CSV table of C-alpha atoms and ligand atoms in Angstrom, one decimal:
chain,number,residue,atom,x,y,z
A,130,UNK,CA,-39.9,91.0,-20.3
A,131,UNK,CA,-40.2,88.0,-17.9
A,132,UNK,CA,-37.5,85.5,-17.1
A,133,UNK,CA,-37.0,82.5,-15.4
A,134,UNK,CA,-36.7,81.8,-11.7
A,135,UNK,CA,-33.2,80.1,-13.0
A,136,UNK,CA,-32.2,82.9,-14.4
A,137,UNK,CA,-32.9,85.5,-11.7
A,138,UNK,CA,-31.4,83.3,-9.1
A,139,UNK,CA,-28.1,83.1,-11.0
A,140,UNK,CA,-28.3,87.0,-11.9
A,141,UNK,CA,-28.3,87.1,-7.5
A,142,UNK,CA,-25.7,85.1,-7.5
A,143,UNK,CA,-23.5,87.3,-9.8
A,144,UNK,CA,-24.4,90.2,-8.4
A,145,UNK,CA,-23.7,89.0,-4.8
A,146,UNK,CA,-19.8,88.0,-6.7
A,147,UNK,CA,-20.0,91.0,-8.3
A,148,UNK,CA,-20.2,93.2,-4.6
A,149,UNK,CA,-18.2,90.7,-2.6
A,150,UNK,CA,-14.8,90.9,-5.3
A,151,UNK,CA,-15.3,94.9,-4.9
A,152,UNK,CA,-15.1,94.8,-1.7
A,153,UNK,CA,-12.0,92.5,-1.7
A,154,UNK,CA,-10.0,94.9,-3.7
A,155,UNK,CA,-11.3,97.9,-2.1
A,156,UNK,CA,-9.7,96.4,1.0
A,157,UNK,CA,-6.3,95.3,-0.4
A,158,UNK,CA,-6.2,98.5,-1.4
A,159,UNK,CA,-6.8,100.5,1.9
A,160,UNK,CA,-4.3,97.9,3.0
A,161,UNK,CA,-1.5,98.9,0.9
A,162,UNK,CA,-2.4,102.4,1.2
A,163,UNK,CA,-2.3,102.9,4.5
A,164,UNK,CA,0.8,101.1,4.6
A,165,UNK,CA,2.3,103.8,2.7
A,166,UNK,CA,0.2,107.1,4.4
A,167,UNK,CA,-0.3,106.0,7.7
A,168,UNK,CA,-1.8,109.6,8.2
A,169,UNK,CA,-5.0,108.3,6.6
A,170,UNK,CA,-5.7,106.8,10.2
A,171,UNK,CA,-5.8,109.8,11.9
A,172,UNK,CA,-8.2,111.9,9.5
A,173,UNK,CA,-10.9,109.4,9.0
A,174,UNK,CA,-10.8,108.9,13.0
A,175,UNK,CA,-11.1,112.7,13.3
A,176,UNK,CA,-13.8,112.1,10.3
A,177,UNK,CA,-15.7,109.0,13.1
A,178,UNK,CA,-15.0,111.1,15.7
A,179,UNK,CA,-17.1,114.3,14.2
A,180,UNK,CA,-20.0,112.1,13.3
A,181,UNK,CA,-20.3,110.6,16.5
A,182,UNK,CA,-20.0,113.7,18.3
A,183,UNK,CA,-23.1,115.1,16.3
A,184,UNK,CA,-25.1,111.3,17.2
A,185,UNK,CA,-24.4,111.8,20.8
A,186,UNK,CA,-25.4,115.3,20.9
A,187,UNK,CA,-28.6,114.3,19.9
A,188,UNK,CA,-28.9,112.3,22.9
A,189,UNK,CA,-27.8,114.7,25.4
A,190,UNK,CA,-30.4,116.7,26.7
A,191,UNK,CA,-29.9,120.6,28.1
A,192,UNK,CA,-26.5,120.8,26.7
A,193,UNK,CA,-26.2,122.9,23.6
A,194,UNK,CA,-23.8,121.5,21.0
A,195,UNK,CA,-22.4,123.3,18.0
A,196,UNK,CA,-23.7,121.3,15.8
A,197,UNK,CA,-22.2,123.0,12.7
A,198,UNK,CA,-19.2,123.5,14.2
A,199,UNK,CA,-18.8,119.6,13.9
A,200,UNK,CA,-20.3,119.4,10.3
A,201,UNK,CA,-17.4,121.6,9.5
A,202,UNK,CA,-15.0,119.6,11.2
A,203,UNK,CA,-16.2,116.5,9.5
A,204,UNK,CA,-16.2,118.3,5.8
A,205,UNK,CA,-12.3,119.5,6.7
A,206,UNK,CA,-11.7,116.0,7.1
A,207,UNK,CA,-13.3,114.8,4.2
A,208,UNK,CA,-10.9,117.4,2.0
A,209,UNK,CA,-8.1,116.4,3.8
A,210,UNK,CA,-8.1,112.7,3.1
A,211,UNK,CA,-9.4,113.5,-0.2
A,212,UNK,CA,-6.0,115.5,-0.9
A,213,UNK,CA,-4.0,112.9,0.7
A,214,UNK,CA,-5.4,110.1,-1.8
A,215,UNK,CA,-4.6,112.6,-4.9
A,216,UNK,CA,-1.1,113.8,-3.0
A,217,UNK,CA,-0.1,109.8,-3.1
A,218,UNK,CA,-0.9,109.8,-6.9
A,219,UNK,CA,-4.3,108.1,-7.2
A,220,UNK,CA,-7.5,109.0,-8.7
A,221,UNK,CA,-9.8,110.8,-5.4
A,222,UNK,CA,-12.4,107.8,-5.6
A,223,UNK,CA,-9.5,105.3,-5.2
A,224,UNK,CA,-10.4,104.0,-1.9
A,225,UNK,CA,-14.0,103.9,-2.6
A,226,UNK,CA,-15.6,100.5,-3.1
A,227,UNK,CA,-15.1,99.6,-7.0
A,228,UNK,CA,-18.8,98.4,-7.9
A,229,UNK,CA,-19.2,97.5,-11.4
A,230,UNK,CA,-22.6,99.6,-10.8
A,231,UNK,CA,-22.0,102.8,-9.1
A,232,UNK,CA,-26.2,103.7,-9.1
A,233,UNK,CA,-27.2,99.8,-6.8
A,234,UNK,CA,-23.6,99.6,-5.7
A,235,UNK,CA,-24.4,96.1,-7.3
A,236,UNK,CA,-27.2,95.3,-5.2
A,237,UNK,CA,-28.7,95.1,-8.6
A,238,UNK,CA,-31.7,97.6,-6.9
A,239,UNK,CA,-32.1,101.2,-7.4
A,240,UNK,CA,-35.5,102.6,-5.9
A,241,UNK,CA,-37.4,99.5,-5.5
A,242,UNK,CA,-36.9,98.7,-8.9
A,243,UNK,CA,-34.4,96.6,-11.0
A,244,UNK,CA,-31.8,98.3,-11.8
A,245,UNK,CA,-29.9,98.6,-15.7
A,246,UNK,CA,-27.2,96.8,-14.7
A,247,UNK,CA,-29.7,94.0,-13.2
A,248,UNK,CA,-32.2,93.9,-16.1
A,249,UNK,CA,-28.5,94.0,-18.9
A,250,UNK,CA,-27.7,90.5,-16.6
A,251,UNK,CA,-30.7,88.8,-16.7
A,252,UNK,CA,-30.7,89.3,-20.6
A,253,UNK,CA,-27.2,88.0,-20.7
A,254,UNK,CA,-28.1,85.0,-18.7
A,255,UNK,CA,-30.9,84.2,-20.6
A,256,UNK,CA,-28.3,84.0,-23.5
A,257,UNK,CA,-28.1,80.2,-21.6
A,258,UNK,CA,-25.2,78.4,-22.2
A,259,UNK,CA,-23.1,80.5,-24.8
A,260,UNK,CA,-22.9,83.4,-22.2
A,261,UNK,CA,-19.7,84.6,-21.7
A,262,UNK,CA,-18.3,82.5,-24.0
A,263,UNK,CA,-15.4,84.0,-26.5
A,264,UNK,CA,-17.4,81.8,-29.4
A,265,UNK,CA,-20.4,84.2,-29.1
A,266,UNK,CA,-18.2,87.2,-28.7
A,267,UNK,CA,-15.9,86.4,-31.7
A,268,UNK,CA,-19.1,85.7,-34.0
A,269,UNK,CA,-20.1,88.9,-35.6
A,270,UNK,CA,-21.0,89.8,-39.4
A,271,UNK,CA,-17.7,91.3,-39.7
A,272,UNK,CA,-15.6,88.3,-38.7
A,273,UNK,CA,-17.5,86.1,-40.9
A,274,UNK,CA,-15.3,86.2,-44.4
A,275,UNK,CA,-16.7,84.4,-47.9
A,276,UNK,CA,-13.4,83.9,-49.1
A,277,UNK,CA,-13.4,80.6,-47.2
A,278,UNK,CA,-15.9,79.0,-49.7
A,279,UNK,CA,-15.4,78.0,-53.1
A,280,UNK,CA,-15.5,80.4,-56.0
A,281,UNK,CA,-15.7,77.6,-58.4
A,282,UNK,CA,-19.5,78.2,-60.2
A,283,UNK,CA,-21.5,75.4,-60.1
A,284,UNK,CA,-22.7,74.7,-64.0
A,285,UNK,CA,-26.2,74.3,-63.2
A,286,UNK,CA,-27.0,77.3,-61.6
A,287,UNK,CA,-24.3,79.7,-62.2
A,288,UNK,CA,-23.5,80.5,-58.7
A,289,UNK,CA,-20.5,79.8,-56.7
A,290,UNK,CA,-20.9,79.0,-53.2
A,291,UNK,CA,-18.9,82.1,-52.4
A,292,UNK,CA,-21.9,84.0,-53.9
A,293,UNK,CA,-24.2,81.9,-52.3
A,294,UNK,CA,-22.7,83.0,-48.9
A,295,UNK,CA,-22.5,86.5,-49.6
A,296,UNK,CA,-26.1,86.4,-50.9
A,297,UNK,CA,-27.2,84.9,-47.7
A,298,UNK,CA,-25.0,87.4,-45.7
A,299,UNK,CA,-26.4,90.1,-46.8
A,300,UNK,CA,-30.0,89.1,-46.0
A,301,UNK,CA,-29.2,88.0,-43.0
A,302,UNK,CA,-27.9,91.1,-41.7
A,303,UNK,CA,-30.6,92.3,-42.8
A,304,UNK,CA,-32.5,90.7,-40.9
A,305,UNK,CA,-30.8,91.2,-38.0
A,306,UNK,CA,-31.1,95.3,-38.6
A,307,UNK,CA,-35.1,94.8,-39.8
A,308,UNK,CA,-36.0,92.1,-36.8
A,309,UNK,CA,-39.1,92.6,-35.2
A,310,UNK,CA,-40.5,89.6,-33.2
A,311,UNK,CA,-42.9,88.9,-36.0
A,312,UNK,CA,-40.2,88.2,-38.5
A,313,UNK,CA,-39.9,85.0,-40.6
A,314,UNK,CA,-37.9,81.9,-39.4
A,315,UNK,CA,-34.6,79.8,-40.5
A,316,UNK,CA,-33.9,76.8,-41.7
A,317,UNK,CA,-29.7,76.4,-41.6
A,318,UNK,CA,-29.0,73.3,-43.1
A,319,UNK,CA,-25.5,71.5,-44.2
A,320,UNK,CA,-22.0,70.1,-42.9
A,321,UNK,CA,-20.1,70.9,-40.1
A,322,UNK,CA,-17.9,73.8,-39.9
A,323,UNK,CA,-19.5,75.5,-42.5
A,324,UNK,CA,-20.3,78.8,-40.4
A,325,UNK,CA,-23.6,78.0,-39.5
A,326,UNK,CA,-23.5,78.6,-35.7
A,327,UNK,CA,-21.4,81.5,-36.5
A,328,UNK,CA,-24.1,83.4,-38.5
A,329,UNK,CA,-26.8,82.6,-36.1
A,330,UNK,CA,-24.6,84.2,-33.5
A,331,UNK,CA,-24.0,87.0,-35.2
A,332,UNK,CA,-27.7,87.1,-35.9
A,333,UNK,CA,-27.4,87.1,-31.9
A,334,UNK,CA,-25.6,89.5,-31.5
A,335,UNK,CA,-27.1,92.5,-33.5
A,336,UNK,CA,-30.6,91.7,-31.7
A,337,UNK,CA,-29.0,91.7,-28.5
A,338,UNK,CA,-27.7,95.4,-29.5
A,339,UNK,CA,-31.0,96.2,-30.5
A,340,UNK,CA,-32.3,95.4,-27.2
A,341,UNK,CA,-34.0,91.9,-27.8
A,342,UNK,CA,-33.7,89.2,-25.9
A,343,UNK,CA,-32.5,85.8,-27.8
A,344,UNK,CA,-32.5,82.4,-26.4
A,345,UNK,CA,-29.8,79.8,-27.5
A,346,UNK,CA,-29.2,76.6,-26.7
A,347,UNK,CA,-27.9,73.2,-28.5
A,348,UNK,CA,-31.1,70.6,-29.4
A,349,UNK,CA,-29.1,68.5,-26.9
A,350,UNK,CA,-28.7,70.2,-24.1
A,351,UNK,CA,-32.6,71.8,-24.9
A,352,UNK,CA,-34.1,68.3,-24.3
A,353,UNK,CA,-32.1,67.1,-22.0
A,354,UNK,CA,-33.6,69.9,-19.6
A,355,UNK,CA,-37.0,68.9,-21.0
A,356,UNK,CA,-36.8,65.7,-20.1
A,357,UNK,CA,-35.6,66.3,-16.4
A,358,UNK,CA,-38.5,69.1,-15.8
A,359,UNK,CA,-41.0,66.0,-17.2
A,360,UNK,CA,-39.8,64.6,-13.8
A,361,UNK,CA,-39.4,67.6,-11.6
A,362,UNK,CA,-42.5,70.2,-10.2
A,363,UNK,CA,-40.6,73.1,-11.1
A,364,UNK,CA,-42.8,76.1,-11.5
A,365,UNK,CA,-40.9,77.5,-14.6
A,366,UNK,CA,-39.7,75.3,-17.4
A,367,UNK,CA,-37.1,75.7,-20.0
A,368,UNK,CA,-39.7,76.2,-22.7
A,369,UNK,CA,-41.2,79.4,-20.6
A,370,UNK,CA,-37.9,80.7,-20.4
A,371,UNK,CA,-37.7,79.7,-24.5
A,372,UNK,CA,-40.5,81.4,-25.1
A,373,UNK,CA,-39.8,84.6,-23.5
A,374,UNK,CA,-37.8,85.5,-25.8
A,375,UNK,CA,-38.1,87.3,-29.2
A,376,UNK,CA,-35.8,85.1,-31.1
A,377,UNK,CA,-35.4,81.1,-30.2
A,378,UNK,CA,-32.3,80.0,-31.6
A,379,UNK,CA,-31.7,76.1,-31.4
A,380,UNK,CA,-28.2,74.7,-32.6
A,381,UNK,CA,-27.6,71.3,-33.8
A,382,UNK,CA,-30.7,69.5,-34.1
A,383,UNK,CA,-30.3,66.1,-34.7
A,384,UNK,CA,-27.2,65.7,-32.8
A,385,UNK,CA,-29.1,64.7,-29.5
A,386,UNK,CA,-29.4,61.2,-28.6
A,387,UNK,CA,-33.1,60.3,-30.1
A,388,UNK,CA,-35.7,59.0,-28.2
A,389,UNK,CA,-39.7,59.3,-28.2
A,390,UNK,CA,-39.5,62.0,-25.9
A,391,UNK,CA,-36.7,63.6,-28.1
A,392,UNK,CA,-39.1,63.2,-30.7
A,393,UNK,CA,-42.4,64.3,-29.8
A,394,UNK,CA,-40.8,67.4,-28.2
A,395,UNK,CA,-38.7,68.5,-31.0
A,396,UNK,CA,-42.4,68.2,-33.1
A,397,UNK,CA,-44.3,70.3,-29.9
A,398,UNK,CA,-41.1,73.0,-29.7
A,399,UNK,CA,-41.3,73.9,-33.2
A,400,UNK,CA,-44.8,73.7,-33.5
A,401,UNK,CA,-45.7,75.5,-29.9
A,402,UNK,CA,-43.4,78.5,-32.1
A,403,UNK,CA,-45.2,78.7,-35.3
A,404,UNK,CA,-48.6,78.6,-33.3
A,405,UNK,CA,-47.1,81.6,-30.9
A,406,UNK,CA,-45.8,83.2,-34.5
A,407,UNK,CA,-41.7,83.5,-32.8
A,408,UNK,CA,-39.1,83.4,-35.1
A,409,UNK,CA,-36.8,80.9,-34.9
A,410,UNK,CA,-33.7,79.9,-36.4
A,411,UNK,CA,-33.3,75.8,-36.2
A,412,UNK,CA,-29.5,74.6,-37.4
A,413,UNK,CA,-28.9,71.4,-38.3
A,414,UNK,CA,-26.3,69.0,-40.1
A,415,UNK,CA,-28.9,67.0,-41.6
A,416,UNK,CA,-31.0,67.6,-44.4
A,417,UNK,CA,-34.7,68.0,-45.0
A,418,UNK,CA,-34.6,64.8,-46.3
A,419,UNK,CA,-32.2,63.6,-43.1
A,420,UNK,CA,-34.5,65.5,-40.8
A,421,UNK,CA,-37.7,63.8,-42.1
A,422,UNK,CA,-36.6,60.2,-41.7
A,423,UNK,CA,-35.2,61.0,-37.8
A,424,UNK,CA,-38.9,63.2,-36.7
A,425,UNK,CA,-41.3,62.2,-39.2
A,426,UNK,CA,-42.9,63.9,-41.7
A,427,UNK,CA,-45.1,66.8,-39.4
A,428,UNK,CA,-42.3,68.2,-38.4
A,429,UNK,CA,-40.8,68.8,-42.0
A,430,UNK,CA,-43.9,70.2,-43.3
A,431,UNK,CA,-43.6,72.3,-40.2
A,432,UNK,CA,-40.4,74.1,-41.2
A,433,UNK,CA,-42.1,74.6,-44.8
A,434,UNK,CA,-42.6,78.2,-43.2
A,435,UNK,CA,-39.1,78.3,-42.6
A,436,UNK,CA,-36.7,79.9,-45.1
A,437,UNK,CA,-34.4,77.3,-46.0
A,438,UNK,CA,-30.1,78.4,-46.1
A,439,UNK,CA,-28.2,75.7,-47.2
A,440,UNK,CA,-24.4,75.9,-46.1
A,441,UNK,CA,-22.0,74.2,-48.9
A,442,UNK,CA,-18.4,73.8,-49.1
A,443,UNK,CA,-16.1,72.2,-47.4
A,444,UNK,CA,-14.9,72.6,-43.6
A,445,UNK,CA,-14.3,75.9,-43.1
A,446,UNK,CA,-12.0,75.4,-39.7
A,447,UNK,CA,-9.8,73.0,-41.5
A,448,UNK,CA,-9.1,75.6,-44.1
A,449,UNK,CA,-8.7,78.0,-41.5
A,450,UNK,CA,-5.8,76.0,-40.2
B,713,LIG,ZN1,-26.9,98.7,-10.9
């Protein structure tokens, strides 16, 4: 999988974090330590001491140096402070640097290649915006409970919205457990607070278990990148980044402030996806109907491909109050 030069460079950054706060606590920890076992001092100079010895000895020419007379100096040593970290009541590796990666030492390289750890950050950067944010974490299939919508059956077509949502719960996990980048697109349509983002999330989620990448990002925030990149000569754009990915999530479409280039991109974005065949889910307060009269009809007859969920009820974080 590719990613953006944004992304990488902020996966650096992180990783560069990442080292630098293990190091900090590794050192407020040798501080307190040794504060309390001042003998430390003296083994790992005896510890120095051997390896130098064996450095210089290399050096010095005609003189014959037990060499493994040192290396068992050295290894003494090593037991010694090793028992003196245990003796104190701390695990044996407590003085060690704490890197979050032991294999790269989060250097985020293992053998000329990206390490796990690197290639697990990038994906979670490429997340965008929701990244780290308790929203994404807290939106799972599990957490997301029917009982908020109405049981009362609606006359014409003998469904309550409660079955409605459990309906569409099921098939969306579904999806979630059958995805392949070649699956079929949504279409989440209705009134605020009615669990839409939540169930794309949690769409999110699973894939991301799975091991696929998903991009999310608010229509807003989407375009407002777009619009700076018209400007700008950077190599990689947002929609490369978008693209990337296996699933394109896009939250709150019609929100954004509307404008010709709003326009014509939104129509672009959603056709560029149906051309490339990526599924997408596109939510959205408005309607069809809403949606039509905002971007025009070609983009409507667009999301015909789309399967349609329409979210009814009333506010669900009201009621949650
Ligand atoms: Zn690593």
């Amino acid at each position: 999988m590719k990613f953006s030069e944004i992304i990488y460079q902020k996966a650096e950054m992180e990783l560069k974090n990442r080292r630098e706060q293990a190091e900090r606590l590794a050192d407020m920890r040798r501080k307190e330590f040794l504060g309390k076992n001042p003998e430390l001092a003296t083994i790992e100079n005896e510890m120095k001491n051997a390896a130098l010895e064996v450095i210089r000895s290399v050096g010095a020419k005609g003189k014959s140096v037990d060499v493994s007379a040192i290396a068992k100096r050295n290894l003494e040593a090593q037991q010694a402070r090793k028992e003196l970290i245990v003796a104190a009541g701390y695990p044996e590796d407590y003085l060690d640097i704490p890197y979050s990666c032991k294999l790269c030492k989060d250097s985020g390289i293992l053998n000329g290649k990206l390490c796990e750890c690197h290639l697990a950050l990038l994906q979670q950067l490429s997340v965008g915006e929701l990244a780290c944010s308790p929203m994404l974490a807290g939106s799972t299939f599990n957490t997301f409970d029917v009982k908020y919508y109405s049981d009362i059956k609606d006359p014409r077509t003998g469904y309550s919205p409660r079955d409605y949502m459990g309906g569409c719960l099921a098939m969306l996990k579904d999806y979630a457990e059958c995805f392949t980048p070649r699956s079929n697109s949504f279409f989440f349509s209705g009134g605020t607070g009615l669990g839409k983002t939540h169930l794309a999330l949690a769409v999110l989620n699973r894939l991301t278990q799975r091991g696929y990448s998903v991009y999310y990002s608010s229509a807003g925030s989407l375009l407002k990148q777009m619009e700076k990149e018209r400007f700008g000569r950077s190599a990689d754009t947002v929609e490369e980044e978008l693209f990337n990915n296996d699933l394109i999530i896009i939250d709150d479409l019609g929100a954004e402030f509307s404008t010709a280039f709003s326009q014509a991109a939104v129509n672009e974005l959603i056709n560029n996806a149906i051309l490339s065949g990526k599924a997408m889910i596109i939510i959205s307060n408005l309607s069809v109907d809403e949606l039509e009269e905002r971007y025009g009809q070609r983009v409507v007859s667009r999301l015909n491909s789309f399967e349609v969920i329409t979210f009814e009820g009333e506010d669900i974080r009201q009621l949650k109050k």
